[in-house]
mmCIF file of C-alpha atoms in Angstrom:
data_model
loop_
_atom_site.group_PDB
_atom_site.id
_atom_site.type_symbol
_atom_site.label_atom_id
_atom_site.label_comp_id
_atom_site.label_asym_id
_atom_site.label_seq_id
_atom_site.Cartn_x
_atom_site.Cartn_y
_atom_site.Cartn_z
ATOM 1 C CA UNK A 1 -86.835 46.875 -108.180
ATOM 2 C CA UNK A 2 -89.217 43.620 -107.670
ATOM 3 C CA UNK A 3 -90.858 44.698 -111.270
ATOM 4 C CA UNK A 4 -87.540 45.457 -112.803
ATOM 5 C CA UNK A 5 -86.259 41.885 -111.751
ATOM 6 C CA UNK A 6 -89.725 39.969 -112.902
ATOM 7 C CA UNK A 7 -89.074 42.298 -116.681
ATOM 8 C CA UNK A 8 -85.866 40.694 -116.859
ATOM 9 C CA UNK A 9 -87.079 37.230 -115.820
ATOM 10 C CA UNK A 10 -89.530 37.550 -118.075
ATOM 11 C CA UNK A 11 -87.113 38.455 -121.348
ATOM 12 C CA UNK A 12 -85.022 35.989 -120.636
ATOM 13 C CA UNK A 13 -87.853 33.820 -120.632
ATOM 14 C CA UNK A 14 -89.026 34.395 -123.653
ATOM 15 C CA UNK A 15 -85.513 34.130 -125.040
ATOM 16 C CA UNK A 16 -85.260 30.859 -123.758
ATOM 17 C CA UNK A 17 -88.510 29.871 -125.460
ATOM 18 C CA UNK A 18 -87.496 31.182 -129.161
ATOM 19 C CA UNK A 19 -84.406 28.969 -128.608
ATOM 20 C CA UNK A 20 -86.460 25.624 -127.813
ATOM 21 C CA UNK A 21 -88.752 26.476 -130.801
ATOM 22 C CA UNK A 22 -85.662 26.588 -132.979
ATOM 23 C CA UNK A 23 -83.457 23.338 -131.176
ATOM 24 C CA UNK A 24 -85.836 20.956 -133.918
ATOM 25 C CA UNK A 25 -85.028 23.084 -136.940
ATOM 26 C CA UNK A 26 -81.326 23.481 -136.269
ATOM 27 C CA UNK A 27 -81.217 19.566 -135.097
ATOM 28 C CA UNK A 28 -82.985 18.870 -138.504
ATOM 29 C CA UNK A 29 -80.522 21.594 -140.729
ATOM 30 C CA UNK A 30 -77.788 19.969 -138.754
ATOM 31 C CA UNK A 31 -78.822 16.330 -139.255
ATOM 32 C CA UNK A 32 -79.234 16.963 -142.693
ATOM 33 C CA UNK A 33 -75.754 17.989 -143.218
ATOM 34 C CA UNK A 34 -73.857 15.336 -141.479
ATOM 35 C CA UNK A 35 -75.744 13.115 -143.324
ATOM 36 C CA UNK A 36 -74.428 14.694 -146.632
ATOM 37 C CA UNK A 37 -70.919 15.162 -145.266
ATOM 38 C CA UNK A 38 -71.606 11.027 -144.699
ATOM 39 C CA UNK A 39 -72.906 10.486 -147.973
ATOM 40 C CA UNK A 40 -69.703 12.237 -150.038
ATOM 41 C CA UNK A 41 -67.011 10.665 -147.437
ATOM 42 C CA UNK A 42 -67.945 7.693 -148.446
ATOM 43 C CA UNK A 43 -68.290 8.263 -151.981
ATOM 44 C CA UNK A 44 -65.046 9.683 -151.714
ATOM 45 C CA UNK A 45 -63.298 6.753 -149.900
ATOM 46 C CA UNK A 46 -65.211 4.076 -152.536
ATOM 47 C CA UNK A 47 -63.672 5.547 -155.223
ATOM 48 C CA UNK A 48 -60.133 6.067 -153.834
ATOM 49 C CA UNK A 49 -59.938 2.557 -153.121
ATOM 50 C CA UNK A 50 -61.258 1.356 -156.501
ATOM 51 C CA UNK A 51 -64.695 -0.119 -155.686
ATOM 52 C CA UNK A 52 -66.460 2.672 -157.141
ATOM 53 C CA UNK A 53 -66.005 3.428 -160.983
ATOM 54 C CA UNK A 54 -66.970 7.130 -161.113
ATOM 55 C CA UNK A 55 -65.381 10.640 -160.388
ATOM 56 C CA UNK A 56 -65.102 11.498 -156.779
ATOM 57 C CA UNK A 57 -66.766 14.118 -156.045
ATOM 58 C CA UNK A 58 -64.103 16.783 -155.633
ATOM 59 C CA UNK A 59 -63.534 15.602 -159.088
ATOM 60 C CA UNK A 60 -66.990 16.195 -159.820
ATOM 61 C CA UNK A 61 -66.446 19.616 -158.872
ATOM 62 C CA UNK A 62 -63.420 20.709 -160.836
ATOM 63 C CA UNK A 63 -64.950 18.938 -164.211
ATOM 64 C CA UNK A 64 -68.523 20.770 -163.934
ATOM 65 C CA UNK A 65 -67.044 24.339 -162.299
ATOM 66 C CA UNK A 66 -68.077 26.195 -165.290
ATOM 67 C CA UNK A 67 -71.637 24.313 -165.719
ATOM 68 C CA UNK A 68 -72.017 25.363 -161.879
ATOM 69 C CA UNK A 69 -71.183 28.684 -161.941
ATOM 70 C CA UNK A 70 -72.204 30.033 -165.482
ATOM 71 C CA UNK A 71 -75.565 27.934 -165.736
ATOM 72 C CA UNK A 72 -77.039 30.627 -167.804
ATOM 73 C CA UNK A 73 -74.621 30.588 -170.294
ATOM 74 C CA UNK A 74 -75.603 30.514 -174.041
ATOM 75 C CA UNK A 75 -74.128 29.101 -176.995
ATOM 76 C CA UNK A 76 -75.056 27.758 -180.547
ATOM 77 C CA UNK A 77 -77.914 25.791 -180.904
ATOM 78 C CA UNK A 78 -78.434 23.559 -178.121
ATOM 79 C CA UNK A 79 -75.309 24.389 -176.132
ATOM 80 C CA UNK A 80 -76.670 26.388 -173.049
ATOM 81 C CA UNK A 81 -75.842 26.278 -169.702
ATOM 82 C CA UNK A 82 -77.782 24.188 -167.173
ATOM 83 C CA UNK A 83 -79.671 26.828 -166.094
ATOM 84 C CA UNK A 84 -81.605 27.122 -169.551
ATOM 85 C CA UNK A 85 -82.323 22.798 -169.930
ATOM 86 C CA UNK A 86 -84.104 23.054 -166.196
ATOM 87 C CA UNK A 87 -86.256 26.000 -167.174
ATOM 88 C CA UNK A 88 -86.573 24.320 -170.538
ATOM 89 C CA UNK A 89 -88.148 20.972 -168.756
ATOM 90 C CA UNK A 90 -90.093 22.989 -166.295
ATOM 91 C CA UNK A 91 -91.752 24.775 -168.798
ATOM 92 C CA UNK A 92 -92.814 21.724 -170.453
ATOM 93 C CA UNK A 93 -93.718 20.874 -167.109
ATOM 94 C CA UNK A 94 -95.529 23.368 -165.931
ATOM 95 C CA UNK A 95 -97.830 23.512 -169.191
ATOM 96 C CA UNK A 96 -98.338 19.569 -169.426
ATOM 97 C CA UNK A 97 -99.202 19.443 -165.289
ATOM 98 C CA UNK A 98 -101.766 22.632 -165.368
ATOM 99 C CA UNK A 99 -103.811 20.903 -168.229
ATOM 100 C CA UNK A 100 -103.220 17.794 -166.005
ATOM 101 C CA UNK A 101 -104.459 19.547 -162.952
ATOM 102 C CA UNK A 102 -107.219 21.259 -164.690
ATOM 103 C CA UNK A 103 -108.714 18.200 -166.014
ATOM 104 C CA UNK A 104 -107.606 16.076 -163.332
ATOM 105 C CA UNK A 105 -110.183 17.614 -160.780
ATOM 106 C CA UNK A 106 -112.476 18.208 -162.965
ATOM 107 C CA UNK A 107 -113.119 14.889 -163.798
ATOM 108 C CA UNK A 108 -112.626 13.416 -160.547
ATOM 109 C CA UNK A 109 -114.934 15.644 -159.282
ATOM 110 C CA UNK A 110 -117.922 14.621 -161.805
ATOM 111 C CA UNK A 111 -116.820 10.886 -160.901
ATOM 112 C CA UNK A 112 -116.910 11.375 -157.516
ATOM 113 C CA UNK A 113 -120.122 12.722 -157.567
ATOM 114 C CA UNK A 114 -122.487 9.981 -159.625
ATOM 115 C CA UNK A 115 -121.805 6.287 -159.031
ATOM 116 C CA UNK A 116 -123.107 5.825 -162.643
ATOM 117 C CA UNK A 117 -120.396 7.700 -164.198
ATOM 118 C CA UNK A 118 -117.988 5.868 -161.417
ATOM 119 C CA UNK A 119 -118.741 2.390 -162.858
ATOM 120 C CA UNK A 120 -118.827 3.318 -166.159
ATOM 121 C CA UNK A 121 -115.053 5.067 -165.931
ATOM 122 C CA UNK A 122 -113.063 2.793 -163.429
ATOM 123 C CA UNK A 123 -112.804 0.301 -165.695
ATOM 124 C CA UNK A 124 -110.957 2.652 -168.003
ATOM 125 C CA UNK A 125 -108.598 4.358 -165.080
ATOM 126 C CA UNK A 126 -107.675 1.119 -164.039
ATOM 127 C CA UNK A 127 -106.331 -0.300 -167.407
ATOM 128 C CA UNK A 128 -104.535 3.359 -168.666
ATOM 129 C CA UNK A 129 -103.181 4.299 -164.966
ATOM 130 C CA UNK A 130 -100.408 1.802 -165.041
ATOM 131 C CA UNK A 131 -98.934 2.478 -168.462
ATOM 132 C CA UNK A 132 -96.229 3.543 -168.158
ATOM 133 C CA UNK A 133 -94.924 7.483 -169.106
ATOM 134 C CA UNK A 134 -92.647 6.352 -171.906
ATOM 135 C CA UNK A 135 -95.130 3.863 -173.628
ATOM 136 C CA UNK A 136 -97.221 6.819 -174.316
ATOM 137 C CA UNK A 137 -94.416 8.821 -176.252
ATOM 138 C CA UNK A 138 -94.335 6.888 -179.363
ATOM 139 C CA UNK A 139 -98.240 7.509 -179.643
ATOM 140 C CA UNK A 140 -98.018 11.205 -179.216
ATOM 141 C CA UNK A 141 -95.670 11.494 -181.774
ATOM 142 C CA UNK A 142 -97.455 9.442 -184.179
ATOM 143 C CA UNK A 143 -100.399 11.673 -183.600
ATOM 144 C CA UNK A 144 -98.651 15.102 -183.149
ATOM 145 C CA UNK A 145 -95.894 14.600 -185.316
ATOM 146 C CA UNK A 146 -94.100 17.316 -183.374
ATOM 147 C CA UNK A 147 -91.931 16.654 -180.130
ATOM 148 C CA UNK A 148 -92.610 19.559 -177.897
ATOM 149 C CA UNK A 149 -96.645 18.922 -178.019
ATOM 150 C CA UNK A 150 -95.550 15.047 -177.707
ATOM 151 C CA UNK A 151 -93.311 15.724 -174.635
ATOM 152 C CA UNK A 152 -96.316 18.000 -173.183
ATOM 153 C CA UNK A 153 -98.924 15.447 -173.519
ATOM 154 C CA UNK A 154 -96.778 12.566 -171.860
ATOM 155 C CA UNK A 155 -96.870 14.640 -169.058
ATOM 156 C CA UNK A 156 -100.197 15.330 -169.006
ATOM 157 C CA UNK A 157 -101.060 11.867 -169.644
ATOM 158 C CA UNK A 158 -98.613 10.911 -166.706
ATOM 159 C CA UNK A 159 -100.116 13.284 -163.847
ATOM 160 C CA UNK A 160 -104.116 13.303 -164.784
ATOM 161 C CA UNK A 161 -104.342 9.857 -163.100
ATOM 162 C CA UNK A 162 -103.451 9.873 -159.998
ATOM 163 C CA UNK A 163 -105.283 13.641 -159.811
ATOM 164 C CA UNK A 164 -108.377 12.008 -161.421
ATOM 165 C CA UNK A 165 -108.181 8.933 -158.733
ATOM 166 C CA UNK A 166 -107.663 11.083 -155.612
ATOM 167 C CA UNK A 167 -110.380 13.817 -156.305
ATOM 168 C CA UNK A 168 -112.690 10.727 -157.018
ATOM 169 C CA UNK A 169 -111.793 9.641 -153.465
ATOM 170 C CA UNK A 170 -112.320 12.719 -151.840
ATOM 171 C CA UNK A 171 -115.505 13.184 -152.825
ATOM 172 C CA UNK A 172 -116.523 10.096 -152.006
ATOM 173 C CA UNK A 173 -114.932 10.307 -148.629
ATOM 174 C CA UNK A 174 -117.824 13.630 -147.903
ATOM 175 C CA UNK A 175 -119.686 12.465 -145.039
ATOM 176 C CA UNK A 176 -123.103 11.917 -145.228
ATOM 177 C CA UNK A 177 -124.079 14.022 -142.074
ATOM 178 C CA UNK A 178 -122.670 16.923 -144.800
ATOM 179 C CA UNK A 179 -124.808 16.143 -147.540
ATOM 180 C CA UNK A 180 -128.047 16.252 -144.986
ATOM 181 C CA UNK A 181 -126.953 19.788 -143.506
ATOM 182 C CA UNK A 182 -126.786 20.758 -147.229
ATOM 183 C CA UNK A 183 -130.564 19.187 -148.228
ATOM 184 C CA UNK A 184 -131.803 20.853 -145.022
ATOM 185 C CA UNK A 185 -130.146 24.041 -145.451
ATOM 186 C CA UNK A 186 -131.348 23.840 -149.133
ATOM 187 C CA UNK A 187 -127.991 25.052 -150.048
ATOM 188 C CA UNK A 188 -127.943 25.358 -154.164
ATOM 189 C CA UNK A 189 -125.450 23.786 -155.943
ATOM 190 C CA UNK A 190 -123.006 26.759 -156.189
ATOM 191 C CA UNK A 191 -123.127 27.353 -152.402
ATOM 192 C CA UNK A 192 -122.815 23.528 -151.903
ATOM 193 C CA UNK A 193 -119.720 23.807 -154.376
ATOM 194 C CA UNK A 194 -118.021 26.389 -153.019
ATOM 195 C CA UNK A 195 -119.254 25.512 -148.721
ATOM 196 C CA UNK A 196 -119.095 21.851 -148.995
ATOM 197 C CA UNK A 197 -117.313 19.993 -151.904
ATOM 198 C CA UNK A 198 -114.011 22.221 -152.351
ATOM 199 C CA UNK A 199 -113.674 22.354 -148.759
ATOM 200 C CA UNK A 200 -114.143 18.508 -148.314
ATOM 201 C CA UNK A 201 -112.210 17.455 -150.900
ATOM 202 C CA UNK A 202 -109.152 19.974 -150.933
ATOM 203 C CA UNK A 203 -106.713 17.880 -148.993
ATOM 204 C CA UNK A 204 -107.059 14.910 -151.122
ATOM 205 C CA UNK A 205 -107.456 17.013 -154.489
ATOM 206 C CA UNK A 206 -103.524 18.411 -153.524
ATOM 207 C CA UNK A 207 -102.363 14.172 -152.403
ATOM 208 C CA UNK A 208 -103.419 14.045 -155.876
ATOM 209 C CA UNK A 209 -101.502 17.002 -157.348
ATOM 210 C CA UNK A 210 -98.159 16.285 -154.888
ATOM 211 C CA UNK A 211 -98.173 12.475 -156.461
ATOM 212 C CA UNK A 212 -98.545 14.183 -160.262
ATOM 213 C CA UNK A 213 -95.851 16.904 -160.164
ATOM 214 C CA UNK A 214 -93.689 14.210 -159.210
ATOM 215 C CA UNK A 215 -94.461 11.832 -162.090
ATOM 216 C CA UNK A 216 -94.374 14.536 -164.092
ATOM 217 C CA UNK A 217 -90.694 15.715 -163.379
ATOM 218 C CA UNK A 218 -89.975 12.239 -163.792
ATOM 219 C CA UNK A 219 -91.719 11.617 -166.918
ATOM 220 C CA UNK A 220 -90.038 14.721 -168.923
ATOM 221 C CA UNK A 221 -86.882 14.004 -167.884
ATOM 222 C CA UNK A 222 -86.592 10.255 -169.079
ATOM 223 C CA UNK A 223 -89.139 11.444 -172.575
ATOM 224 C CA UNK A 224 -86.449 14.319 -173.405
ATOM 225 C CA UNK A 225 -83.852 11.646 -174.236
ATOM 226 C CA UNK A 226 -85.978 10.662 -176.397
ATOM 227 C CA UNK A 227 -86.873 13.665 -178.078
ATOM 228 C CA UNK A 228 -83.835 15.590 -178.368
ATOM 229 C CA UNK A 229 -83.694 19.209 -177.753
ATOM 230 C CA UNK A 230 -82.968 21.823 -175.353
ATOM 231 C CA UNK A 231 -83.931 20.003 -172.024
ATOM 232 C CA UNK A 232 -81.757 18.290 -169.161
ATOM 233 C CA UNK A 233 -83.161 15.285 -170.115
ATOM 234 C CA UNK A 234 -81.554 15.627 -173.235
ATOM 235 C CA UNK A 235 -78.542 17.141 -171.549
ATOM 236 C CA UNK A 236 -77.730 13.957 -169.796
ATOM 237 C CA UNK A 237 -78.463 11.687 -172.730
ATOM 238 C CA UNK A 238 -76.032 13.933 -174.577
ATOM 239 C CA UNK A 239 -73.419 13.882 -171.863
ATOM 240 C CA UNK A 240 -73.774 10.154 -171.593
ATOM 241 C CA UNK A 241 -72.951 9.930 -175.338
ATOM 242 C CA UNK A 242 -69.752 12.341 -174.370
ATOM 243 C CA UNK A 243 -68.689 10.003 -171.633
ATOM 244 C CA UNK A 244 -68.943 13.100 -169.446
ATOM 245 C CA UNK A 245 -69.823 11.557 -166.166
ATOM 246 C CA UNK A 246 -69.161 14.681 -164.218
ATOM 247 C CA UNK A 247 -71.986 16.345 -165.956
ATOM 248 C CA UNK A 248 -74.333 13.122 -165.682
ATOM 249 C CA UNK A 249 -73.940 13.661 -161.615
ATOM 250 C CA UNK A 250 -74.166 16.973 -161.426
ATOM 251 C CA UNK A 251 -77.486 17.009 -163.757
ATOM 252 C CA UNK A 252 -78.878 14.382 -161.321
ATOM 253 C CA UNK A 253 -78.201 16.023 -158.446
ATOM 254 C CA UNK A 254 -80.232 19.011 -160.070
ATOM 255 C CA UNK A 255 -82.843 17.096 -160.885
ATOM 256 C CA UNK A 256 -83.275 15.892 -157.515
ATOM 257 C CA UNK A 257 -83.234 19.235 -156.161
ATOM 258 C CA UNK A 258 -85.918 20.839 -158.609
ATOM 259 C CA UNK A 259 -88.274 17.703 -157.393
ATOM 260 C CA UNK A 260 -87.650 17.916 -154.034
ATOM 261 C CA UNK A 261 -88.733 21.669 -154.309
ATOM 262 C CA UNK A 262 -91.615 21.483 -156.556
ATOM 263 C CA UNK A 263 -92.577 18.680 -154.424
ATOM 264 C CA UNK A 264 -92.485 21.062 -151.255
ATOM 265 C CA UNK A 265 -94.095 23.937 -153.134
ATOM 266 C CA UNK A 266 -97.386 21.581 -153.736
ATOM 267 C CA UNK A 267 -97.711 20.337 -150.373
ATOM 268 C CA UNK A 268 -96.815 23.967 -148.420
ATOM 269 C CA UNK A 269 -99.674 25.367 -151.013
ATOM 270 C CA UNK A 270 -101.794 22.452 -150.106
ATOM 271 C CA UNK A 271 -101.205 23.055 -146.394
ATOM 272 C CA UNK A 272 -102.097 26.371 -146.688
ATOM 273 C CA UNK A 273 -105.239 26.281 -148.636
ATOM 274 C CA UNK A 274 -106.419 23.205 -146.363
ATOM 275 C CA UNK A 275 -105.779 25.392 -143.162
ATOM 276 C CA UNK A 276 -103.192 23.088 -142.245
ATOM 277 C CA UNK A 277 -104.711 19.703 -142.873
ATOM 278 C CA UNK A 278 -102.194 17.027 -143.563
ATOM 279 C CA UNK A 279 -101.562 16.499 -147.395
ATOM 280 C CA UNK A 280 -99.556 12.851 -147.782
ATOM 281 C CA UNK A 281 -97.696 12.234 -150.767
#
């Protein structure tokens, strides 16, 4: 009976301790909500009343139904569903940030490793890192002559720097008492590489990456009102020329969801190759 009794006390127990490990997630889910619920109230209420000029959003809703619920839908031409634009940009994306990310380290990684090369390459980080995405656009068409290549170089050209920059810092950042335990070890440079470096310089290699896929989500979506195409850049451009504001908000609200998640996706991928070191954005 006495072992019976401590069984029990100890189920419940443990029941009681999955629920405490949950209380901050469903505090956090819950949070999150009200603070949406918040958001659109007031929205709602500004509009009502006349001091906001835009579609409430239960308007919102019954304009952009269709666009919601069909997003894969396919037309003539450039008249697809929002479903198509996003994977459009991302795949401009997603070729113009690996190239980014390939180079990126790569370089930072041969900077961070000779002060020579250092001095003789800040100069030029320092004066091309703060141009700004667009300013490169009108080059890379003169150059190309093409707008998808142009569109994928702005965002390579938008995420190598702050990859470049951060890799440079992380190598820097080694410790020295590393570098000894390598030269006494004799390590070679492959095991030093693969033992030392990567290791070392992982967390700030991903700060890096988590900073570019942002610029770069930013960077295609302003360039692809410039370029035209299928794209949801383009999409709002277009929709602003319609006067469809519904569309506008519901695009933006998109966008902010595919960068808040390919945000996320960097820094869980970061956290898990670091073995849970922090990776700041």
């Amino acid at each position: 009976m006495v072992s019976y009794s401590r069984e029990f006390i100890g189920v419940r127990r443990q029941r009681w301790l999955k629920l405490l490990k949950a209380l901050p997630v469903f505090r956090k889910v819950t949070m999150g909500c009200l603070g949406v619920l918040c958001f659109l109230t007031i929205w709602q209420f500004l509009c009502i009343v006349g001091l906001l000029k835009l579609p409430t959003p239960l308007r919102v809703i019954a304009d952009t139904w269709d666009l919601i619920v069909n997003p894969f839908y396919r037309g003539s031409g450039n008249d697809v569903g929002l479903g198509w634009q996003i994977l459009s940009s991302l795949r401009r994306v997603a070729i113009g940030f690996s190239l980014a990310a390939v180079v990126g380290v790569s370089i930072g990684m041969l900077i961070g490793s000779s002060r020579l090369l250092y001095d003789a390459v800040d100069p030029i980080l320092q004066v091309l890192r703060p141009v700004p995405p667009l300013a490169w656009l009108p080059i890379s068409l003169a150059a190309m002559r093409d707008n998808e290549p142009a569109a994928i170089f702005v965002i390579f050209i938008t995420a190598v720097w702050p990859i470049i920059i951060n890799t440079t810092v992380g190598v820097q950042q080694i410790p020295r008492d590393y570098k000894n335990v390598a030269s006494m070890l004799r390590l070679s440079r492959r095991d030093y590489f693969l033992n030392i470096l990567v290791p070392a310089t992982l967390p700030y290699v991903f700060t890096g990456l988590r900073i570019g896929i942002g610029l770069s989500w930013l960077a295609i979506v302003a360039a692809e009102m410039l370029i035209g195409g299928v794209g949801i850049g383009f999409f709002i451009w277009d929709a602003w020329n319609s006067s469809l504001i519904s569309e506008i908000i519901v695009a933006v609200v998109y966008v902010g969801i595919i960068g808040l998640v390919l945000d996320r996706s960097v820094a869980f991928l970061g956290r898990l190759l670091s073995h849970g070191e922090e990776v700041h954005s």
